[in-house]
Amino acid sequence: MKDIEDEQDIVLMVQLFYGKVREDDLLGPIFALRISKDAWNVHLNRMQQFWATVLFAKGGYKGNPFAKHSQLPVRQQHFDRWLQLFRSTISENFRGTIADKAKAKAELMAKLFHLKLQLNQDQDQNTTIV
């Protein structure tokens, strides 16, 4: 099994991973809230750019990924499943330094997103109306 070596590998990784996400009983409905069937190619292209930027410092991704997720109805179980699917996609198809980096980056992103969502929810609950 080879490592993630180039953008073609990222295309494969993204397509396989989001194929699992779309079919997943827990995550599929969450993604369907935001991404219509005809918008998936745009989303996949954006995710390919994102992962090329994260893993190879190229790919041209510009944006704020957290902002896109900040209003989704997600909890710890959703992040756990997302990580489970991501790790299995990588482990089933790649092995090496960049594959390990991808898993580590995904774990860090899931932790940060979950923490930021919790902080936002806590702030919303503590906001007083004057």
PDB file of C-alpha atoms in Angstrom:
ATOM      1  CA  MET A   1       0.000   0.000   0.000  1.00  0.00           C
ATOM      2  CA  LYS A   2       1.338   3.420  -0.870  1.00  0.00           C
ATOM      3  CA  ASP A   3       1.311   6.770   0.874  1.00  0.00           C
ATOM      4  CA  ILE A   4      -0.729   9.803  -0.163  1.00  0.00           C
ATOM      5  CA  GLU A   5       1.705  11.179  -2.718  1.00  0.00           C
ATOM      6  CA  ASP A   6      -0.085  13.672  -4.921  1.00  0.00           C
ATOM      7  CA  GLU A   7      -3.328  15.388  -5.751  1.00  0.00           C
ATOM      8  CA  GLN A   8      -4.656  12.276  -7.527  1.00  0.00           C
ATOM      9  CA  ASP A   9      -4.401  10.436  -4.219  1.00  0.00           C
ATOM     10  CA  ILE A  10      -6.248  13.286  -2.519  1.00  0.00           C
ATOM     11  CA  VAL A  11      -9.024  13.060  -5.111  1.00  0.00           C
ATOM     12  CA  LEU A  12      -9.365   9.346  -4.357  1.00  0.00           C
ATOM     13  CA  MET A  13      -9.267   9.911  -0.596  1.00  0.00           C
ATOM     14  CA  VAL A  14     -11.932  12.635  -0.724  1.00  0.00           C
ATOM     15  CA  GLN A  15     -14.229  10.678  -3.035  1.00  0.00           C
ATOM     16  CA  LEU A  16     -14.003   7.495  -0.977  1.00  0.00           C
ATOM     17  CA  PHE A  17     -14.427   9.297   2.337  1.00  0.00           C
ATOM     18  CA  TYR A  18     -17.419  11.376   1.301  1.00  0.00           C
ATOM     19  CA  GLY A  19     -18.959   8.324  -0.344  1.00  0.00           C
ATOM     20  CA  LYS A  20     -18.955   6.742   3.126  1.00  0.00           C
ATOM     21  CA  VAL A  21     -20.258   9.943   4.717  1.00  0.00           C
ATOM     22  CA  ARG A  22     -23.183  10.197   2.316  1.00  0.00           C
ATOM     23  CA  GLU A  23     -24.203   6.597   3.034  1.00  0.00           C
ATOM     24  CA  ASP A  24     -23.781   6.862   6.790  1.00  0.00           C
ATOM     25  CA  ASP A  25     -26.986   6.780   8.856  1.00  0.00           C
ATOM     26  CA  LEU A  26     -25.717   9.391  11.326  1.00  0.00           C
ATOM     27  CA  LEU A  27     -23.735  11.767   9.095  1.00  0.00           C
ATOM     28  CA  GLY A  28     -25.557  11.454   5.788  1.00  0.00           C
ATOM     29  CA  PRO A  29     -28.629  13.412   6.928  1.00  0.00           C
ATOM     30  CA  ILE A  30     -26.460  16.187   8.430  1.00  0.00           C
ATOM     31  CA  PHE A  31     -24.598  16.674   5.161  1.00  0.00           C
ATOM     32  CA  ALA A  32     -27.856  16.475   3.213  1.00  0.00           C
ATOM     33  CA  LEU A  33     -29.080  19.509   5.194  1.00  0.00           C
ATOM     34  CA  ARG A  34     -26.400  21.677   3.577  1.00  0.00           C
ATOM     35  CA  ILE A  35     -25.361  19.993   0.339  1.00  0.00           C
ATOM     36  CA  SER A  36     -27.947  19.250  -2.308  1.00  0.00           C
ATOM     37  CA  LYS A  37     -27.422  16.294  -4.638  1.00  0.00           C
ATOM     38  CA  ASP A  38     -26.428  18.576  -7.506  1.00  0.00           C
ATOM     39  CA  ALA A  39     -23.902  20.485  -5.334  1.00  0.00           C
ATOM     40  CA  TRP A  40     -21.777  17.503  -4.306  1.00  0.00           C
ATOM     41  CA  ASN A  41     -19.234  17.916  -7.110  1.00  0.00           C
ATOM     42  CA  VAL A  42     -18.592  21.486  -6.003  1.00  0.00           C
ATOM     43  CA  HIS A  43     -18.191  20.316  -2.394  1.00  0.00           C
ATOM     44  CA  LEU A  44     -15.835  17.496  -3.366  1.00  0.00           C
ATOM     45  CA  ASN A  45     -13.690  19.868  -5.418  1.00  0.00           C
ATOM     46  CA  ARG A  46     -13.516  22.255  -2.470  1.00  0.00           C
ATOM     47  CA  MET A  47     -12.534  19.420  -0.133  1.00  0.00           C
ATOM     48  CA  GLN A  48      -9.853  18.275  -2.563  1.00  0.00           C
ATOM     49  CA  GLN A  49      -8.418  21.803  -2.554  1.00  0.00           C
ATOM     50  CA  PHE A  50      -8.664  21.892   1.238  1.00  0.00           C
ATOM     51  CA  TRP A  51      -6.770  18.623   1.757  1.00  0.00           C
ATOM     52  CA  ALA A  52      -4.159  19.517  -0.869  1.00  0.00           C
ATOM     53  CA  THR A  53      -3.554  22.714   1.061  1.00  0.00           C
ATOM     54  CA  VAL A  54      -3.445  20.931   4.429  1.00  0.00           C
ATOM     55  CA  LEU A  55      -1.215  18.054   3.343  1.00  0.00           C
ATOM     56  CA  PHE A  56       0.985  19.593   0.644  1.00  0.00           C
ATOM     57  CA  ALA A  57       0.685  23.341   1.279  1.00  0.00           C
ATOM     58  CA  LYS A  58      -0.791  23.735  -2.189  1.00  0.00           C
ATOM     59  CA  GLY A  59      -4.217  23.456  -3.655  1.00  0.00           C
ATOM     60  CA  GLY A  60      -5.472  26.973  -3.421  1.00  0.00           C
ATOM     61  CA  TYR A  61      -8.043  26.504  -0.679  1.00  0.00           C
ATOM     62  CA  LYS A  62      -9.208  29.770   0.774  1.00  0.00           C
ATOM     63  CA  GLY A  63     -12.005  29.975   3.254  1.00  0.00           C
ATOM     64  CA  ASN A  64     -13.165  29.487   6.797  1.00  0.00           C
ATOM     65  CA  PRO A  65     -14.110  25.844   7.286  1.00  0.00           C
ATOM     66  CA  PHE A  66     -15.437  26.402  10.791  1.00  0.00           C
ATOM     67  CA  ALA A  67     -17.938  29.016   9.628  1.00  0.00           C
ATOM     68  CA  LYS A  68     -19.478  26.462   7.268  1.00  0.00           C
ATOM     69  CA  HIS A  69     -20.013  24.060  10.174  1.00  0.00           C
ATOM     70  CA  SER A  70     -20.908  26.434  12.982  1.00  0.00           C
ATOM     71  CA  GLN A  71     -24.685  26.160  12.577  1.00  0.00           C
ATOM     72  CA  LEU A  72     -24.900  22.421  12.010  1.00  0.00           C
ATOM     73  CA  PRO A  73     -26.727  20.282  14.584  1.00  0.00           C
ATOM     74  CA  VAL A  74     -23.685  18.200  15.527  1.00  0.00           C
ATOM     75  CA  ARG A  75     -22.500  16.708  18.794  1.00  0.00           C
ATOM     76  CA  GLN A  76     -19.579  14.590  19.956  1.00  0.00           C
ATOM     77  CA  GLN A  77     -21.060  11.443  18.391  1.00  0.00           C
ATOM     78  CA  HIS A  78     -20.995  13.114  14.964  1.00  0.00           C
ATOM     79  CA  PHE A  79     -17.331  14.052  15.322  1.00  0.00           C
ATOM     80  CA  ASP A  80     -16.513  10.539  16.523  1.00  0.00           C
ATOM     81  CA  ARG A  81     -18.218   8.987  13.503  1.00  0.00           C
ATOM     82  CA  TRP A  82     -16.593  11.483  11.107  1.00  0.00           C
ATOM     83  CA  LEU A  83     -13.179  10.541  12.502  1.00  0.00           C
ATOM     84  CA  GLN A  84     -13.974   6.832  12.372  1.00  0.00           C
ATOM     85  CA  LEU A  85     -14.908   7.066   8.689  1.00  0.00           C
ATOM     86  CA  PHE A  86     -11.926   9.268   7.885  1.00  0.00           C
ATOM     87  CA  ARG A  87      -9.436   6.984   9.635  1.00  0.00           C
ATOM     88  CA  SER A  88     -10.877   3.869   7.999  1.00  0.00           C
ATOM     89  CA  THR A  89     -10.750   5.486   4.551  1.00  0.00           C
ATOM     90  CA  ILE A  90      -7.089   6.355   5.012  1.00  0.00           C
ATOM     91  CA  SER A  91      -6.146   3.004   6.572  1.00  0.00           C
ATOM     92  CA  GLU A  92      -7.907   1.002   3.852  1.00  0.00           C
ATOM     93  CA  ASN A  93      -6.180   2.859   1.022  1.00  0.00           C
ATOM     94  CA  PHE A  94      -2.930   4.466   2.172  1.00  0.00           C
ATOM     95  CA  ARG A  95      -0.015   3.893   4.481  1.00  0.00           C
ATOM     96  CA  GLY A  96       2.866   6.226   5.239  1.00  0.00           C
ATOM     97  CA  THR A  97       3.947   9.592   6.589  1.00  0.00           C
ATOM     98  CA  ILE A  98       1.383  11.716   4.730  1.00  0.00           C
ATOM     99  CA  ALA A  99      -1.402   9.253   5.508  1.00  0.00           C
ATOM    100  CA  ASP A 100      -0.504   9.530   9.191  1.00  0.00           C
ATOM    101  CA  LYS A 101      -0.392  13.320   8.845  1.00  0.00           C
ATOM    102  CA  ALA A 102      -3.884  13.301   7.305  1.00  0.00           C
ATOM    103  CA  LYS A 103      -5.280  11.306  10.236  1.00  0.00           C
ATOM    104  CA  ALA A 104      -3.564  13.574  12.763  1.00  0.00           C
ATOM    105  CA  LYS A 105      -4.855  16.722  11.035  1.00  0.00           C
ATOM    106  CA  ALA A 106      -8.387  15.296  10.925  1.00  0.00           C
ATOM    107  CA  GLU A 107      -8.253  14.473  14.636  1.00  0.00           C
ATOM    108  CA  LEU A 108      -7.054  17.975  15.460  1.00  0.00           C
ATOM    109  CA  MET A 109      -9.755  19.568  13.295  1.00  0.00           C
ATOM    110  CA  ALA A 110     -12.496  17.466  14.896  1.00  0.00           C
ATOM    111  CA  LYS A 111     -11.321  18.425  18.386  1.00  0.00           C
ATOM    112  CA  LEU A 112     -11.059  22.120  17.528  1.00  0.00           C
ATOM    113  CA  PHE A 113     -14.407  22.257  15.744  1.00  0.00           C
ATOM    114  CA  HIS A 114     -16.153  20.476  18.610  1.00  0.00           C
ATOM    115  CA  LEU A 115     -14.536  22.779  21.176  1.00  0.00           C
ATOM    116  CA  LYS A 116     -15.470  25.902  19.215  1.00  0.00           C
ATOM    117  CA  LEU A 117     -19.048  24.693  18.781  1.00  0.00           C
ATOM    118  CA  GLN A 118     -19.311  24.052  22.516  1.00  0.00           C
ATOM    119  CA  LEU A 119     -17.930  27.514  23.285  1.00  0.00           C
ATOM    120  CA  ASN A 120     -20.407  29.115  20.883  1.00  0.00           C
ATOM    121  CA  GLN A 121     -23.294  27.210  22.463  1.00  0.00           C
ATOM    122  CA  ASP A 122     -22.143  28.183  25.958  1.00  0.00           C
ATOM    123  CA  GLN A 123     -21.916  31.835  24.932  1.00  0.00           C
ATOM    124  CA  ASP A 124     -25.378  31.694  23.366  1.00  0.00           C
ATOM    125  CA  GLN A 125     -26.828  30.231  26.569  1.00  0.00           C
ATOM    126  CA  ASN A 126     -25.121  32.866  28.732  1.00  0.00           C
ATOM    127  CA  THR A 127     -26.186  35.832  26.642  1.00  0.00           C
ATOM    128  CA  THR A 128     -28.610  38.020  28.499  1.00  0.00           C
ATOM    129  CA  ILE A 129     -31.133  40.216  26.803  1.00  0.00           C
ATOM    130  CA  VAL A 130     -31.230  43.749  28.146  1.00  0.00           C
TER     131      VAL A 130
END
